Coordinates of C-alpha atoms in Angstrom, one line a residue:
M23 CA 7.2 128.0 92.7
E24 CA 8.5 124.5 93.2
R25 CA 6.8 123.4 89.9
A26 CA 8.5 126.3 88.1
L27 CA 11.9 125.3 89.5
I28 CA 11.4 121.7 88.4
F29 CA 10.4 122.8 84.9
S30 CA 13.5 125.1 84.7
A31 CA 15.8 122.2 85.8
W32 CA 14.2 119.9 83.2
V33 CA 14.7 122.5 80.4
L34 CA 18.4 123.0 81.4
A35 CA 19.0 119.2 81.6
L36 CA 17.4 118.8 78.2
F37 CA 19.6 121.6 76.7
V38 CA 22.8 120.1 78.2
F39 CA 21.8 116.6 76.9
S40 CA 21.0 117.9 73.5
S41 CA 24.3 119.8 73.3
F42 CA 26.3 116.7 74.2
A43 CA 24.1 114.5 72.0
S44 CA 24.9 116.7 69.0
A45 CA 28.7 116.3 69.5
A46 CA 30.5 113.3 68.1
I47 CA 33.9 111.7 68.1
V48 CA 35.5 111.9 64.6
E49 CA 38.5 109.6 64.2
H50 CA 41.1 109.4 61.4
T51 CA 44.4 107.7 60.8
F52 CA 47.3 109.4 59.1
H53 CA 50.0 107.2 57.5
V54 CA 52.9 109.5 56.6
Q55 CA 55.3 108.0 54.2
N56 CA 57.2 108.5 50.9
L57 CA 55.1 108.7 47.7
T58 CA 56.4 108.8 44.2
V59 CA 54.5 111.3 42.0
N60 CA 54.9 112.5 38.4
K61 CA 54.7 116.2 37.8
L62 CA 56.2 118.7 35.4
C63 CA 57.7 115.9 33.2
R64 CA 59.6 114.2 36.0
S65 CA 59.2 111.8 38.8
E66 CA 59.7 113.0 42.4
V67 CA 59.6 111.3 45.8
I68 CA 57.6 113.3 48.4
T69 CA 56.4 112.9 51.9
A70 CA 52.6 112.6 51.9
V71 CA 49.7 111.5 54.1
N72 CA 47.7 108.4 53.1
G73 CA 49.2 108.5 49.6
S74 CA 47.6 111.7 48.4
L75 CA 48.4 115.3 47.7
P76 CA 46.8 117.2 49.4
G77 CA 46.2 114.9 52.2
P78 CA 42.7 113.9 53.4
T79 CA 40.1 116.6 54.1
L80 CA 38.8 116.3 57.7
V81 CA 35.2 117.3 58.3
V82 CA 33.8 117.9 61.8
H83 CA 30.9 119.7 63.4
E84 CA 31.5 122.4 66.0
G85 CA 31.5 120.7 69.4
D86 CA 33.0 117.4 68.0
T87 CA 36.1 115.8 69.3
L88 CA 38.7 115.1 66.7
I89 CA 41.1 112.2 67.1
V90 CA 43.9 111.6 64.6
H91 CA 46.4 108.7 64.9
V92 CA 49.6 109.7 63.1
F93 CA 52.0 106.9 62.1
N94 CA 55.3 108.4 61.0
K95 CA 56.6 106.0 58.3
S96 CA 58.7 108.7 56.7
P97 CA 62.5 109.2 57.1
Y98 CA 62.0 112.5 58.8
D99 CA 60.9 113.8 62.2
L100 CA 57.3 115.0 62.1
T101 CA 54.6 116.9 63.9
I102 CA 51.1 118.0 62.7
H103 CA 49.7 121.5 63.4
W104 CA 46.0 122.1 63.3
H105 CA 46.2 125.6 62.0
G106 CA 43.7 127.9 63.6
I107 CA 42.3 125.5 66.1
F108 CA 42.1 127.1 69.6
Q109 CA 43.2 124.0 71.4
I110 CA 41.4 125.1 74.6
L111 CA 43.3 123.3 77.4
S112 CA 44.6 120.9 74.8
G113 CA 47.9 122.7 73.9
W114 CA 49.6 119.3 73.9
A115 CA 47.9 118.7 70.5
D116 CA 48.9 122.0 68.9
G117 CA 51.8 120.5 67.1
P118 CA 54.8 122.9 66.4
E119 CA 58.0 121.1 67.1
Y120 CA 59.8 121.9 70.3
A121 CA 57.2 124.5 71.1
T122 CA 54.3 122.2 72.3
Q123 CA 55.8 118.8 71.6
C124 CA 58.9 116.9 70.6
P125 CA 58.8 115.5 67.1
I126 CA 57.3 112.1 66.2
Q127 CA 60.4 110.2 65.2
P128 CA 60.5 107.8 62.2
G129 CA 58.9 104.5 63.0
H130 CA 56.9 106.1 65.9
S131 CA 53.3 107.3 66.3
Y132 CA 51.3 109.8 68.3
T133 CA 47.6 110.4 68.7
Y134 CA 46.3 114.0 68.5
R135 CA 43.0 114.5 70.4
F136 CA 41.2 117.8 70.9
N137 CA 37.8 119.3 71.0
V138 CA 36.6 121.8 68.3
T139 CA 34.7 124.4 70.2
G140 CA 33.5 127.9 69.3
Q141 CA 34.6 127.8 65.7
E142 CA 33.0 127.3 62.3
G143 CA 34.4 127.5 58.8
T144 CA 37.6 126.6 57.0
L145 CA 40.9 125.8 58.7
W146 CA 43.6 123.4 57.7
W147 CA 46.3 121.1 59.0
H148 CA 50.0 120.8 58.0
A149 CA 53.4 119.5 59.1
H150 CA 55.3 121.8 61.4
V151 CA 58.8 120.4 61.0
G152 CA 61.0 122.0 58.4
W153 CA 59.7 122.2 54.9
L154 CA 57.6 119.1 55.1
R155 CA 54.6 121.4 55.0
A156 CA 55.2 121.6 51.2
T157 CA 53.5 118.3 50.7
V158 CA 52.0 117.3 54.1
Y159 CA 48.8 119.4 54.4
G160 CA 45.1 119.2 54.0
A161 CA 41.8 121.0 54.7
L162 CA 40.0 121.0 58.1
I163 CA 36.3 121.9 57.7
I164 CA 34.2 122.8 60.7
R165 CA 30.4 122.7 60.0
P166 CA 27.8 124.2 62.3
R167 CA 26.6 121.7 64.9
P168 CA 23.2 120.1 64.1
G169 CA 20.4 122.5 64.6
H170 CA 22.5 125.5 63.4
S171 CA 23.1 126.8 59.9
F172 CA 25.4 129.1 57.9
P173 CA 24.7 132.8 58.2
F174 CA 24.2 132.9 54.5
P175 CA 22.0 131.0 52.0
K176 CA 22.9 127.3 51.9
P177 CA 25.1 126.6 48.9
H178 CA 24.4 123.9 46.4
R179 CA 27.8 122.2 47.1
E180 CA 31.1 123.0 48.8
F181 CA 34.6 122.5 47.4
P182 CA 38.0 123.0 49.1
I183 CA 40.4 124.9 46.9
V184 CA 43.9 124.3 48.4
L185 CA 46.6 126.4 46.8
G186 CA 50.1 124.8 47.1
E187 CA 53.7 125.2 46.0
W188 CA 55.8 122.6 44.2
W189 CA 59.6 122.0 43.8
N190 CA 61.3 119.7 41.3
A191 CA 63.5 118.6 44.2
N192 CA 63.4 117.1 47.7
V193 CA 62.2 120.1 49.7
I194 CA 64.2 119.0 52.8
D195 CA 67.3 119.2 50.7
V196 CA 66.3 122.6 49.4
E197 CA 65.9 123.9 53.0
N198 CA 69.0 122.3 54.3
Q199 CA 71.2 123.7 51.5
A200 CA 69.9 127.2 52.3
L201 CA 70.5 126.8 56.0
A202 CA 74.0 125.4 55.5
T203 CA 75.1 128.2 53.1
G204 CA 73.2 131.0 54.8
G205 CA 71.6 132.2 51.6
A206 CA 68.1 132.1 50.2
P207 CA 66.6 128.8 49.1
N208 CA 65.9 127.8 45.5
L209 CA 62.5 129.0 44.2
S210 CA 59.6 126.7 43.6
D211 CA 58.9 125.4 40.1
A212 CA 55.1 125.6 40.2
F213 CA 52.0 126.5 42.1
T214 CA 49.1 124.0 42.4
I215 CA 45.4 123.9 42.9
N216 CA 44.4 120.8 44.9
G217 CA 47.8 119.3 44.1
R218 CA 47.5 119.9 40.4
P219 CA 49.7 122.5 38.5
G220 CA 47.4 123.1 35.6
K221 CA 47.7 123.3 31.8
L222 CA 50.2 126.2 31.7
Y223 CA 53.0 124.0 33.0
P224 CA 54.8 121.4 30.9
C225 CA 53.3 117.8 30.9
S226 CA 50.3 119.1 32.9
S227 CA 47.4 119.1 30.5
N228 CA 46.0 116.1 32.4
D229 CA 47.1 117.4 35.7
T230 CA 44.5 120.2 36.0
Y231 CA 41.8 120.6 38.7
R232 CA 38.3 120.8 37.3
L233 CA 35.3 122.2 39.2
K234 CA 32.0 121.2 37.6
V235 CA 29.0 123.6 38.2
V236 CA 25.4 123.9 37.1
H237 CA 24.1 127.1 35.7
G238 CA 22.2 129.2 38.3
K239 CA 23.6 127.3 41.3
T240 CA 25.7 128.8 44.1
Y241 CA 28.8 127.1 45.5
L242 CA 30.9 127.6 48.6
L243 CA 34.7 127.6 47.8
R244 CA 36.9 127.1 50.8
I245 CA 40.2 128.6 49.6
I246 CA 43.3 127.7 51.6
N247 CA 46.8 129.1 50.9
A248 CA 49.1 126.1 51.8
A249 CA 52.1 127.5 49.8
L250 CA 55.3 127.8 51.7
N251 CA 56.6 131.1 50.7
N252 CA 54.2 133.0 48.5
Q253 CA 51.1 135.1 49.0
L254 CA 48.7 134.5 46.1
F255 CA 46.1 136.4 44.0
F256 CA 43.2 134.1 43.0
K257 CA 40.6 134.8 40.4
I258 CA 37.9 133.1 38.3
A259 CA 37.4 134.5 34.8
N260 CA 34.2 136.7 34.4
H261 CA 32.8 135.7 37.8
K262 CA 32.3 137.7 41.0
L263 CA 33.0 136.1 44.4
T264 CA 31.4 137.0 47.7
V265 CA 33.6 136.6 50.7
V266 CA 31.7 135.2 53.7
A267 CA 34.4 134.0 56.0
I268 CA 38.1 134.3 56.7
D269 CA 40.2 132.0 59.0
A270 CA 36.9 130.3 60.3
S271 CA 35.4 133.7 61.2
Y272 CA 32.3 134.9 59.4
T273 CA 32.5 138.2 57.6
N274 CA 30.0 140.8 56.4
P275 CA 29.5 139.7 52.7
Y276 CA 32.2 141.4 50.5
V277 CA 31.8 141.2 46.7
T278 CA 35.0 141.1 44.7
D279 CA 36.5 139.7 41.6
I280 CA 39.9 139.0 43.2
V281 CA 40.9 137.2 46.4
V282 CA 44.3 137.6 48.1
V283 CA 45.4 134.9 50.5
A284 CA 48.7 134.8 52.5
P285 CA 50.3 131.5 53.5
G286 CA 48.3 130.1 56.4
Q287 CA 45.1 132.1 55.6
T288 CA 41.7 130.7 54.5
T289 CA 39.0 132.6 52.7
D290 CA 35.5 131.2 52.1
V291 CA 33.7 132.6 49.0
L292 CA 30.3 132.1 47.4
L293 CA 30.5 131.5 43.6
T294 CA 27.3 131.8 41.6
A295 CA 27.4 130.1 38.2
D296 CA 25.6 133.0 36.5
Q297 CA 27.7 133.4 33.3
P298 CA 27.0 131.9 29.9
P299 CA 27.6 128.1 30.1
A300 CA 31.2 127.6 29.0
R301 CA 34.6 126.8 30.5
Y302 CA 36.4 129.4 32.6
Y303 CA 39.9 129.3 34.1
M304 CA 40.4 129.8 37.8
A305 CA 44.0 131.0 38.3
A306 CA 46.5 132.0 41.0
H307 CA 49.9 133.6 40.9
A308 CA 52.2 135.3 43.4
Y309 CA 51.6 138.6 45.1
A310 CA 55.3 139.5 45.3
S311 CA 55.6 142.6 47.5
V312 CA 59.4 142.9 47.9
A313 CA 61.2 144.6 45.0
G314 CA 64.3 143.3 43.4
V315 CA 64.0 139.7 44.8
P316 CA 63.4 136.7 42.6
F317 CA 60.2 134.8 43.0
D318 CA 58.1 132.1 41.3
N319 CA 56.4 134.1 38.6
T320 CA 54.4 131.1 37.2
T321 CA 50.6 130.7 37.2
T322 CA 48.5 127.7 38.3
T323 CA 45.1 127.1 36.7
G324 CA 42.0 125.0 37.2
I325 CA 38.9 125.0 35.1
V326 CA 35.3 125.8 36.0
V327 CA 33.2 123.6 33.7
Y328 CA 29.5 124.4 33.3
H329 CA 27.3 121.3 33.0
G330 CA 26.4 120.4 29.4
T331 CA 29.2 122.3 27.7
T332 CA 31.3 120.8 25.0
P333 CA 35.1 120.9 25.2
S334 CA 36.5 124.3 24.3
S335 CA 39.3 126.7 25.2
P336 CA 38.6 128.1 28.7
I337 CA 38.4 131.9 29.2
M338 CA 41.5 133.2 31.1
P339 CA 41.1 135.9 33.9
L340 CA 43.3 138.9 34.0
L341 CA 45.3 138.6 37.2
P342 CA 46.7 141.7 38.9
A343 CA 50.4 142.6 38.5
F344 CA 52.7 140.6 40.8
N345 CA 53.5 143.7 42.8
D346 CA 49.9 145.2 42.9
T347 CA 50.0 146.2 46.5
P348 CA 47.0 148.6 46.2
T349 CA 44.8 145.7 45.1
A350 CA 46.1 143.5 47.9
H351 CA 45.6 146.1 50.5
R352 CA 42.1 147.0 49.3
F353 CA 41.1 143.4 49.7
F354 CA 42.7 142.8 53.1
S355 CA 41.5 146.1 54.7
N356 CA 37.9 145.9 53.4
L357 CA 37.0 142.7 55.3
T358 CA 34.9 143.1 58.5
R359 CA 33.4 140.7 61.0
L360 CA 29.7 139.6 60.9
V361 CA 28.9 140.4 64.5
S362 CA 25.4 138.8 64.3
A363 CA 27.0 135.4 63.7
R364 CA 27.7 132.8 66.4
F365 CA 30.8 133.2 68.6
W366 CA 31.3 136.9 68.1
K367 CA 32.5 138.6 71.2
P368 CA 33.0 142.4 71.5
V369 CA 36.5 143.8 71.4
P370 CA 37.9 144.1 74.9
R371 CA 38.6 147.8 75.7
E372 CA 40.9 147.6 78.7
I373 CA 44.4 146.6 77.8
D374 CA 46.8 144.8 80.2
E375 CA 49.8 144.4 78.0
H376 CA 51.0 146.8 75.3
M377 CA 53.6 145.5 72.9
F378 CA 55.3 147.1 69.9
I379 CA 57.1 144.4 67.8
T380 CA 59.3 145.2 64.8
F381 CA 60.2 142.4 62.5
G382 CA 61.9 141.5 59.3
L383 CA 65.0 139.9 57.9
G384 CA 68.5 140.5 59.2
L385 CA 72.0 139.0 59.4
S386 CA 73.9 136.8 61.8
A387 CA 77.5 135.7 62.0
C388 CA 78.6 133.2 59.4
D389 CA 79.4 129.8 61.1
I390 CA 81.0 128.0 58.1
P391 CA 84.2 126.4 59.3
N392 CA 87.7 127.6 58.2
N393 CA 86.7 131.2 57.6
G394 CA 84.2 130.2 55.0
T395 CA 81.9 132.9 53.5
C396 CA 78.1 132.6 53.8
Q397 CA 75.9 133.4 50.8
G398 CA 73.9 136.1 52.6
P399 CA 74.6 139.8 52.1
L400 CA 78.0 141.0 53.3
G401 CA 79.2 137.4 53.4
M402 CA 77.0 136.7 56.5
K403 CA 74.1 134.4 57.2
L404 CA 70.5 135.4 56.5
A405 CA 68.5 135.6 59.8
A406 CA 65.2 137.1 60.9
S407 CA 64.0 138.5 64.1
M408 CA 61.3 140.2 66.2
N409 CA 62.5 143.1 68.3
N410 CA 66.0 142.1 67.2
A411 CA 65.6 138.7 68.9
S412 CA 66.1 135.9 66.4
F413 CA 64.2 132.9 67.8
Q414 CA 65.9 129.6 68.3
F415 CA 63.8 126.5 69.1
P416 CA 65.1 124.3 72.0
T417 CA 65.9 120.7 71.3
K418 CA 66.1 119.0 74.7
L419 CA 62.5 119.6 75.8
S420 CA 59.5 121.3 74.4
M421 CA 58.7 124.7 75.8
L422 CA 55.2 123.5 76.8
E423 CA 56.5 120.6 78.8
A424 CA 59.1 122.9 80.4
F425 CA 56.2 125.3 81.3
F426 CA 54.1 122.4 82.7
R427 CA 56.9 120.8 84.7
N428 CA 58.6 124.1 85.7
V429 CA 61.9 123.1 84.1
G430 CA 64.4 126.0 83.7
G431 CA 67.0 126.5 81.0
I432 CA 64.7 125.8 78.1
Y433 CA 63.5 129.4 77.4
T434 CA 63.7 132.8 79.1
T435 CA 60.8 135.2 79.7
D436 CA 62.6 138.4 78.7
F437 CA 61.2 139.0 75.2
P438 CA 61.2 142.8 75.0
D439 CA 57.8 144.7 74.7
N440 CA 59.5 147.2 72.4
P441 CA 62.5 147.2 70.0
P442 CA 65.8 147.8 71.6
V443 CA 66.3 151.0 69.7
Q444 CA 63.9 153.3 67.9
F445 CA 64.6 154.2 64.2
D446 CA 62.9 155.0 61.0
Y447 CA 61.5 151.4 60.6
T448 CA 60.4 151.5 57.0
N449 CA 63.1 153.8 55.5
A450 CA 64.7 151.9 52.7
S451 CA 68.1 153.5 53.5
N452 CA 68.2 151.1 56.5
T453 CA 68.1 148.1 54.2
L454 CA 71.8 147.2 55.0
N455 CA 72.4 149.3 58.1
V456 CA 74.8 147.0 59.9
A457 CA 74.2 148.9 63.1
L458 CA 70.6 147.6 63.0
I459 CA 70.3 144.4 61.0
N460 CA 72.7 142.2 62.9
T461 CA 70.9 139.9 65.3
T462 CA 71.7 136.9 67.6
K463 CA 69.9 133.7 68.5
S464 CA 67.9 133.3 71.7
T465 CA 64.8 131.6 73.0
K466 CA 63.0 134.6 74.5
V467 CA 59.2 134.5 75.2
K468 CA 56.6 136.8 76.6
K469 CA 54.8 135.7 79.8
L470 CA 51.2 136.6 80.1
N471 CA 48.8 136.4 83.0
F472 CA 45.7 134.3 82.4
N473 CA 42.8 136.3 80.9
S474 CA 44.9 139.4 80.3
T475 CA 44.2 141.5 77.2
V476 CA 47.1 142.0 74.9
E477 CA 47.5 144.7 72.2
V478 CA 50.3 144.3 69.7
V479 CA 51.5 146.7 67.1
L480 CA 53.1 144.6 64.4
Q481 CA 55.6 146.9 62.6
N482 CA 57.3 145.8 59.4
T483 CA 60.9 147.0 58.8
A484 CA 62.9 147.7 55.6
F485 CA 65.7 145.4 56.5
L486 CA 67.1 143.6 53.4
G487 CA 64.0 144.7 51.5
V488 CA 60.5 146.0 52.2
E489 CA 58.0 143.1 52.3
N490 CA 54.5 142.0 53.4
H491 CA 54.8 139.4 56.1
P492 CA 52.0 136.9 57.2
I493 CA 52.1 136.7 61.0
H494 CA 50.3 133.7 62.5
L495 CA 49.3 133.4 66.2
H496 CA 48.7 129.9 67.6
G497 CA 45.9 129.2 70.1
F498 CA 43.9 132.4 69.5
N499 CA 42.0 134.5 67.1
F500 CA 42.8 138.2 67.3
Y501 CA 40.9 141.4 66.3
V502 CA 42.6 143.4 63.5
L503 CA 41.9 146.9 64.8
A504 CA 43.7 148.8 62.0
Q505 CA 46.4 148.4 59.4
G506 CA 48.4 150.8 57.2
F507 CA 51.6 151.9 55.6
G508 CA 54.8 153.5 56.9
N509 CA 55.6 153.8 60.6
Y510 CA 52.8 153.4 63.1
N511 CA 51.9 156.7 64.8
A512 CA 49.8 156.1 67.9
A513 CA 48.5 159.6 68.0
V514 CA 47.1 159.5 64.5
D515 CA 46.6 155.8 63.7
S516 CA 44.7 154.9 66.9
R517 CA 41.9 157.0 65.7
K518 CA 41.4 154.5 62.9
F519 CA 40.7 151.6 65.2
N520 CA 37.6 149.6 64.4
F521 CA 35.9 148.5 67.6
V522 CA 32.5 147.8 66.0
D523 CA 33.1 144.9 63.5
P524 CA 36.9 144.4 63.1
Q525 CA 37.9 141.3 61.1
E526 CA 38.9 138.4 63.3
R527 CA 41.8 136.2 62.1
N528 CA 44.6 133.9 63.2
T529 CA 47.0 135.0 60.4
I530 CA 47.4 138.6 59.2
A531 CA 49.4 139.8 56.2
V532 CA 51.0 142.9 57.7
P533 CA 51.2 145.4 54.8
V534 CA 54.5 145.8 52.9
G535 CA 56.4 148.6 54.6
G536 CA 53.6 149.0 57.1
W537 CA 51.9 148.0 60.3
A538 CA 48.9 146.3 61.8
V539 CA 47.4 146.5 65.3
I540 CA 45.9 143.3 66.8
R541 CA 44.3 142.6 70.1
F542 CA 43.4 139.3 71.8
R543 CA 42.5 137.9 75.2
A544 CA 45.0 135.4 76.7
D545 CA 42.4 133.0 78.1
N546 CA 44.0 129.7 77.3
P547 CA 47.0 128.5 79.4
G548 CA 50.0 127.1 77.5
V549 CA 52.8 128.0 75.1
W550 CA 51.7 129.7 71.9
L551 CA 53.9 130.6 69.0
M552 CA 53.6 133.8 67.0
H553 CA 55.6 133.6 63.8
C554 CA 55.9 134.5 60.2
H555 CA 54.1 131.9 58.0
L556 CA 56.6 132.1 55.2
D557 CA 58.5 128.9 55.9
V558 CA 61.7 130.4 54.5
H559 CA 61.6 132.8 57.5
L560 CA 60.6 130.4 60.3
P561 CA 64.0 128.6 60.6
W562 CA 65.7 132.0 60.3
G563 CA 64.1 133.1 63.5
L564 CA 61.1 135.3 62.8
S565 CA 59.2 134.0 65.8
T566 CA 58.5 134.4 69.4
A567 CA 56.0 132.7 71.8
F568 CA 53.5 133.7 74.5
V569 CA 53.5 131.7 77.7
V570 CA 50.1 132.1 79.2
E571 CA 49.9 131.2 82.9
N572 CA 47.3 128.9 84.4
G573 CA 44.0 130.3 85.6
P574 CA 42.7 130.3 89.2
T575 CA 40.6 127.1 88.9
P576 CA 41.1 123.5 87.7
S577 CA 38.9 124.3 84.7
T578 CA 41.4 127.0 83.6
T579 CA 44.6 124.9 84.3
L580 CA 46.5 123.0 81.7
P581 CA 46.1 119.2 82.2
P582 CA 49.0 116.7 82.1
P583 CA 50.3 115.5 78.7
P584 CA 48.8 112.3 77.2
S585 CA 50.5 109.0 78.0
D586 CA 51.9 108.6 74.5
F587 CA 53.4 112.1 74.4
P588 CA 56.6 112.1 72.2
K589 CA 59.9 112.2 74.0
C590 CA 62.9 114.2 72.9

């Protein structure tokens, strides 16, 4: 018996040692500063990381610790958000300004340090102050730790495909003008693939991304939508794609010829180079779900080049119509989780918190001096809200520090579990119903007990237009139990819940004029935003936050902030 106990202890010690030995510290330095670039026949000054667009691709293994030293040499306040990282007990590194930290001021620095645990796949990082995300972004790839492999055949090579959005202007000026006038911001001038617009834009023949492949080989494309304000259709001419992961969660293989990605989402696909050797365009353009509203209707392209082919005109894919909601919904709703992969946990069945959240655009009072008129509808200022609460970020102290130090007056914990009034949420006749669309600013959050299970019905509204909204939750993945169109009906729609293999995401595109039901376990103390990932809507107030209380033990309690934590 004693010998058996000694052997068991030795095996356990060996396992623990091997687990720690397989983890590494991965360290990077970000120099954020102005960069002059030439695109679309003109020169523009942008804010960029380490002199590149996109910024550097960060590669870690699951279990590693990532350390990033950020030196802000730009003229703007700055934070970096590690989109989709759980930040288990490291909420100080999550990044959103005035939610988990005060901004890094020009001429200052901050070191982000966090462990990457329980996640594999494609995520990304981006600025989380204003519209700096238009040019301050990059891929964050999490490989399986040594000794583990993908739950699909190993690809020949891997490539990040980062879809972006480009303005022939200073994006901060574009944002500030819209906020000052209360109207919508100017549209972007182009979309990009890995920072390059492609040959369909002026002066861009030599500014086109090229992906070189060998016939018969299979490649892993890690597609990221880093665009500010547009969901995108993505397609490669004459090729099928097999979806194997979304938002760093493995999926049951799904074969498709079209991929739809909302801002903030990632989609991993396998591309097999099985067509006659030639040149094929990859292309992306907007999925514009809201009718009657202008949008960037241009198309970005890259070229898939088979090895050994001579220069020739690439074959162009036929992209869906800009407003092809059936195609978008078919893609989004057909994805399911690969439950045999690592890190899958069954859906919790007991619910502690039920929430019904309506959201969309709205109006707030015009604050232009001397009786000026704002450029929003009815001479008012465009706003956005959840349950008619238009979120306003604090400026004196971050919400996370207020939570940690028990400082009052920064936020209130009265975010409503339900909308203040019930109405026909998706009825277009309510588009300009002044009794419903007016909203006011506040900093209301929802407090959650540690380890509670939360179910949220996300209900789109028809205010100022019926639209598909990408909703991102910081700090957690959630299960997508069901999604559909119209008003959510619990008696009918709850029968559609998938408890077997629901997709697991950190960002969901809630169907245009429809709803989605998500569920998650609040097992990470801190302050976690939930907001629309259209940057045009974030400063308008389409946000709230969850304040998750500390757990009962030191290992479930938020530790103090690091010594170099930015001050307000």
